[in-house]
Amino acid sequence: MAEIKLADISHDQRLLAPEETASTPGKRRLASLDVFRGLTVALMILVDDAGGDWPAIAHAPWEGCNLADFVMPFFLFIVGVSVALAFKRISNKFEACKKVGFRTCKLLFWGLLLQGGFSHAPDELAYGVDVTMMRFCGILQRIALSYLVVAIVEIFTKDSHEEDLSTGRFSIFKLYYWHWIVGASVLVIYLATIYGTYVPDWEFVVYDKDSILYGKIQSVSCGVRRKLNPSCNAVGYVDRQVLGINHMYHHPAWRRSKACTDKSPYEGSLREDAPSWCHAPFEPEGVLSSISAILSTIIGVHFGHIILHFKGHSARLKHWISTGLALLALGLTLHFTHLMPLNKQLYSFSYICVTSGAAALVFTALYSLVDILEWKHMFLPLKWIGMNAMLVYVMGAEGILAAFFNGWYYRHPHNTLINWIREHVFIRVWHSRRVGVLMYVIFAEILFWGLVAGVFHKFKIYWKL
C-alpha cells in the first residue's frame, strides 16, 4: 500500500490552501484533497462567470440543485477533512484554539471586505460601501463559522495521542461520538426553528434603482408556520431579525424564478405583476442556514478520520462509497417524497445529504485516481489551484485582477483588454455568445489561473491565511 506523505506546508499556514496532512513526519500531503479543492474553486469560477449564459449550471432559483449549488458544500466538506488531518495530534490545546480563533478572524475580515459591498470588482471601477447597507454574510463567513465550531470540537474531544480503533462496523462513529452529538444538535435546532417558528407579515423598502418601485415600501403577507416557500420561510425571518433586512443579499437567485421574471431561468427585469417578495433581499449564507451548514463540515471531518484510522485503500474506499451512497439515497428520498425539498437557499437537510454524498463520491474518485493510481499529471492545474486556493479565489473568483485590467480602458470603460479578448478571441470565433463565454471561462480564466498558481508553486509562494 502506497503511503500518503506529508508536504512542507502545514495546515497552520492557511485554511484554503495545503492544510490537510499533519501526519507523521516523512509523509507527504494528500494530493487528491488539493485537487478536490482546486476543482471546487474552478467550479466556482465557472458557475459565477458562465452561469448567466448557462442557467442550468447557475444556482437553482429556489428548490432543486444545479451545479453551482454543490460549490459551498464541497468547500465545507474539504474544510472538514482538513481539520481532521490537521489536528491529528494536539500538544497544546490553548495554542491550537488561539490559531483557530486567529484564522477565523482573518476569514471573517476577508469575507466582509470581498462580499460586504466594499469591492465592486470586476465590473465597476469603484469601491466603498454604505455601512448601513453592508452585507454581513458570505462564503468565507460561513466557512469561518463551520471551521470554528468543528475545529473546537476536534480539539477538545480528542486526546493528543492516537487512539486505537476497535473492530466493528460502527466503531469509527463511536470513537468520535461528540462530533455526531454536535451534528445532531445542529440538526434539531435547525429543524425546530424552520418548522416551529411563526413568521409574521413583513415589509421592506425597495432599493433597486432600476425598479419602478424604487424607494417604495412593499408588504409580504405571511402569518404562518412550517412554510418553505420564498416569502414566508423561517430562515429569511431569522435573518431579518438578526442581521436586519438592509444587511442581506439584494440579488437573490429567486429573481430568476418564473414568478418573478418572464425570462426565467435567465436573469431579467421583474414582471410588473411579480409578487412583492421578488423585490426583497434574501441571504443565502444567513444565520440559520449557516448553522445547518456545520453538518456538512462534520461529515467532512468523518471522512478525514477514516484516513487516520483505516490504513488500507480498500477499507477507506469501501467506507467512503457506502457512506456517500447512503447520504445520496437519504437526500433524494426526502426530496422526491416531498418531506423536505432540496434547497440551497435554506440549506435543507436533504440538500446537505445529497451534496455531502456527492462530495464523498467525488473525493473517493479523485483519491483513487490521484493517490492510488497516481494519475497526477492530468490534474496538475487543479492541484496548483488547490494549493493556492485563497489567491485564486480573491484574485480570480472575486475578480480583483480583472478589475485592475478593466481600469485601463480605451475611451469607454467597456473597451477593455478583457472584454476585447472575450469578444474577439472567443465569442466571434465560436459564432455563439453562450459557447464563446463558456470557452473563455474555461481557458482564459480557469486554465489561466491554474498556470499562474503553478508558477507560484514552483517558487513556493502561497497565500497564507
Tab-separated table of C-alpha atoms in Angstrom, residues 209-384:
chain	number	residue	atom	x	y	z
A	209	LYS	CA	-32.670	51.853	-8.631
A	210	ASP	CA	-33.698	50.058	-11.834
A	211	SER	CA	-37.082	49.120	-10.364
A	212	ILE	CA	-40.230	51.196	-10.871
A	213	LEU	CA	-40.865	50.566	-7.171
A	214	TYR	CA	-37.603	52.187	-6.068
A	215	GLY	CA	-37.974	53.828	-2.680
A	216	LYS	CA	-41.420	52.373	-2.048
A	217	ILE	CA	-42.449	50.175	0.869
A	218	GLN	CA	-43.614	46.682	-0.044
A	219	SER	CA	-45.512	44.285	2.210
A	220	VAL	CA	-45.461	40.490	2.304
A	221	SER	CA	-48.342	38.602	3.889
A	222	CYS	CA	-47.379	35.543	5.947
A	223	GLY	CA	-48.703	34.793	9.436
A	224	VAL	CA	-47.801	31.098	9.097
A	225	ARG	CA	-45.542	28.316	10.359
A	226	ARG	CA	-43.759	25.423	8.591
A	227	LYS	CA	-43.622	27.144	5.196
A	228	LEU	CA	-40.569	26.600	2.986
A	229	ASN	CA	-41.567	28.982	0.195
A	230	PRO	CA	-39.528	32.102	-0.681
A	231	SER	CA	-41.756	34.608	1.073
A	232	CYS	CA	-42.589	33.045	4.433
A	233	ASN	CA	-39.784	30.688	5.474
A	234	ALA	CA	-38.231	30.902	8.931
A	235	VAL	CA	-34.688	31.139	7.516
A	236	GLY	CA	-35.433	34.530	5.998
A	237	TYR	CA	-37.343	35.618	9.091
A	238	VAL	CA	-34.411	34.844	11.403
A	239	ASP	CA	-32.020	36.768	9.136
A	240	ARG	CA	-34.335	39.773	9.025
A	241	GLN	CA	-34.481	39.802	12.817
A	242	VAL	CA	-30.794	39.134	13.500
A	243	LEU	CA	-28.999	40.794	10.589
A	244	GLY	CA	-31.521	43.409	9.531
A	245	ILE	CA	-33.041	43.324	6.073
A	246	ASN	CA	-30.713	46.013	4.696
A	247	HIS	CA	-27.678	43.842	5.522
A	248	MET	CA	-28.886	40.882	3.453
A	249	TYR	CA	-28.113	39.928	-0.156
A	250	HIS	CA	-30.037	42.191	-2.542
A	251	HIS	CA	-29.857	39.987	-5.650
A	252	PRO	CA	-31.132	36.550	-4.563
A	253	ALA	CA	-31.372	33.686	-7.034
A	254	TRP	CA	-35.160	33.586	-6.710
A	255	ARG	CA	-35.340	36.623	-9.013
A	256	ARG	CA	-34.815	34.175	-11.887
A	257	SER	CA	-37.903	32.174	-10.945
A	258	LYS	CA	-40.989	32.128	-13.190
A	259	ALA	CA	-42.983	34.017	-10.593
A	260	CYS	CA	-40.547	36.948	-10.810
A	261	THR	CA	-39.419	37.288	-14.440
A	262	ASP	CA	-40.665	36.307	-17.887
A	263	LYS	CA	-37.077	35.456	-18.894
A	264	SER	CA	-36.774	32.628	-16.343
A	265	PRO	CA	-34.457	30.752	-15.891
A	266	TYR	CA	-32.330	33.627	-17.216
A	267	GLU	CA	-31.930	36.890	-15.377
A	268	GLY	CA	-34.250	39.650	-16.498
A	269	SER	CA	-36.327	42.569	-15.369
A	270	LEU	CA	-39.009	41.704	-12.858
A	271	ARG	CA	-42.565	41.359	-14.064
A	272	GLU	CA	-44.977	44.193	-13.313
A	273	ASP	CA	-47.282	41.709	-11.590
A	274	ALA	CA	-44.463	39.925	-9.763
A	275	PRO	CA	-45.140	39.130	-6.092
A	276	SER	CA	-43.739	41.698	-3.687
A	277	TRP	CA	-41.160	39.253	-2.299
A	278	CYS	CA	-39.434	39.173	-5.710
A	279	HIS	CA	-38.108	42.651	-4.918
A	280	ALA	CA	-36.937	41.722	-1.412
A	281	PRO	CA	-33.424	40.840	-0.209
A	282	PHE	CA	-32.637	37.307	0.943
A	283	GLU	CA	-29.435	35.986	2.485
A	284	PRO	CA	-28.332	32.600	1.027
A	285	GLU	CA	-25.485	32.444	3.580
A	286	GLY	CA	-27.555	33.598	6.526
A	287	VAL	CA	-27.578	32.746	10.218
A	288	LEU	CA	-29.837	29.702	10.391
A	289	SER	CA	-28.667	28.190	7.107
A	290	SER	CA	-25.035	28.617	8.223
A	291	ILE	CA	-25.807	26.753	11.433
A	292	SER	CA	-27.231	23.951	9.314
A	293	ALA	CA	-24.117	24.069	7.103
A	294	ILE	CA	-21.959	22.998	10.053
A	295	LEU	CA	-23.261	19.485	9.446
A	296	SER	CA	-21.588	19.425	6.006
A	297	THR	CA	-18.250	20.100	7.694
A	298	ILE	CA	-18.834	17.446	10.343
A	299	ILE	CA	-19.403	14.899	7.581
A	300	GLY	CA	-16.101	16.006	6.041
A	301	VAL	CA	-14.359	15.541	9.395
A	302	HIS	CA	-15.682	11.980	9.486
A	303	PHE	CA	-14.058	11.260	6.119
A	304	GLY	CA	-10.789	12.682	7.434
A	305	HIS	CA	-10.998	10.370	10.428
A	306	ILE	CA	-11.332	7.436	8.049
A	307	ILE	CA	-7.947	8.359	6.584
A	308	LEU	CA	-6.404	8.400	10.044
A	309	HIS	CA	-7.813	5.101	11.292
A	310	PHE	CA	-8.236	2.952	8.154
A	311	LYS	CA	-4.782	2.159	6.803
A	312	GLY	CA	-5.745	0.212	3.691
A	313	HIS	CA	-7.034	1.826	0.499
A	314	SER	CA	-9.790	-0.750	0.073
A	315	ALA	CA	-11.128	-0.202	3.597
A	316	ARG	CA	-11.189	3.553	3.096
A	317	LEU	CA	-12.890	3.318	-0.289
A	318	LYS	CA	-15.472	0.863	0.962
A	319	HIS	CA	-16.474	3.095	3.850
A	320	TRP	CA	-16.458	6.291	1.766
A	321	ILE	CA	-18.528	4.846	-1.078
A	322	SER	CA	-21.106	3.254	1.208
A	323	THR	CA	-21.463	6.449	3.235
A	324	GLY	CA	-21.702	8.599	0.124
A	325	LEU	CA	-24.365	6.408	-1.478
A	326	ALA	CA	-26.340	6.284	1.773
A	327	LEU	CA	-26.322	10.081	2.025
A	328	LEU	CA	-27.402	10.431	-1.595
A	329	ALA	CA	-30.213	7.922	-1.167
A	330	LEU	CA	-31.474	9.617	2.000
A	331	GLY	CA	-31.380	13.096	0.494
A	332	LEU	CA	-33.107	12.102	-2.741
A	333	THR	CA	-35.756	10.165	-0.824
A	334	LEU	CA	-36.541	13.210	1.322
A	335	HIS	CA	-36.746	15.374	-1.790
A	336	PHE	CA	-38.872	13.194	-4.046
A	337	THR	CA	-41.251	12.205	-1.266
A	338	HIS	CA	-41.734	15.945	-0.620
A	339	LEU	CA	-40.784	15.533	3.035
A	340	MET	CA	-38.004	18.071	2.648
A	341	PRO	CA	-37.084	19.519	-0.757
A	342	LEU	CA	-33.554	20.177	-1.935
A	343	ASN	CA	-32.916	23.853	-1.293
A	344	LYS	CA	-29.561	25.560	-1.183
A	345	GLN	CA	-31.038	28.885	-0.078
A	346	LEU	CA	-32.482	27.224	3.043
A	347	TYR	CA	-29.616	24.701	3.349
A	348	SER	CA	-32.173	21.961	3.936
A	349	PHE	CA	-31.238	18.581	5.418
A	350	SER	CA	-31.981	16.827	2.116
A	351	TYR	CA	-29.624	19.281	0.416
A	352	ILE	CA	-26.922	18.507	2.986
A	353	CYS	CA	-27.299	14.767	2.351
A	354	VAL	CA	-27.224	14.997	-1.454
A	355	THR	CA	-24.325	17.435	-1.676
A	356	SER	CA	-22.283	15.687	1.025
A	357	GLY	CA	-22.908	12.351	-0.674
A	358	ALA	CA	-21.767	13.848	-3.968
A	359	ALA	CA	-18.686	15.322	-2.276
A	360	ALA	CA	-17.900	11.911	-0.797
A	361	LEU	CA	-18.078	10.188	-4.173
A	362	VAL	CA	-16.076	12.891	-5.973
A	363	PHE	CA	-13.401	12.787	-3.286
A	364	THR	CA	-13.334	8.989	-3.468
A	365	ALA	CA	-12.887	9.102	-7.241
A	366	LEU	CA	-10.081	11.664	-7.011
A	367	TYR	CA	-8.387	9.697	-4.225
A	368	SER	CA	-8.468	6.584	-6.409
A	369	LEU	CA	-7.095	8.376	-9.473
A	370	VAL	CA	-4.542	10.654	-7.831
A	371	ASP	CA	-3.319	8.929	-4.674
A	372	ILE	CA	-3.772	5.264	-5.591
A	373	LEU	CA	-3.276	5.118	-9.372
A	374	GLU	CA	-1.016	8.204	-9.249
A	375	TRP	CA	-2.533	9.856	-12.330
A	376	LYS	CA	-1.317	13.198	-11.042
A	377	HIS	CA	-0.118	14.950	-14.161
A	378	MET	CA	-3.562	15.244	-15.735
A	379	PHE	CA	-4.800	17.066	-12.626
A	380	LEU	CA	-1.815	19.380	-12.144
A	381	PRO	CA	-3.641	22.695	-12.917
A	382	LEU	CA	-6.352	21.791	-10.417
A	383	LYS	CA	-3.760	20.721	-7.860
A	384	TRP	CA	-1.906	24.016	-8.229
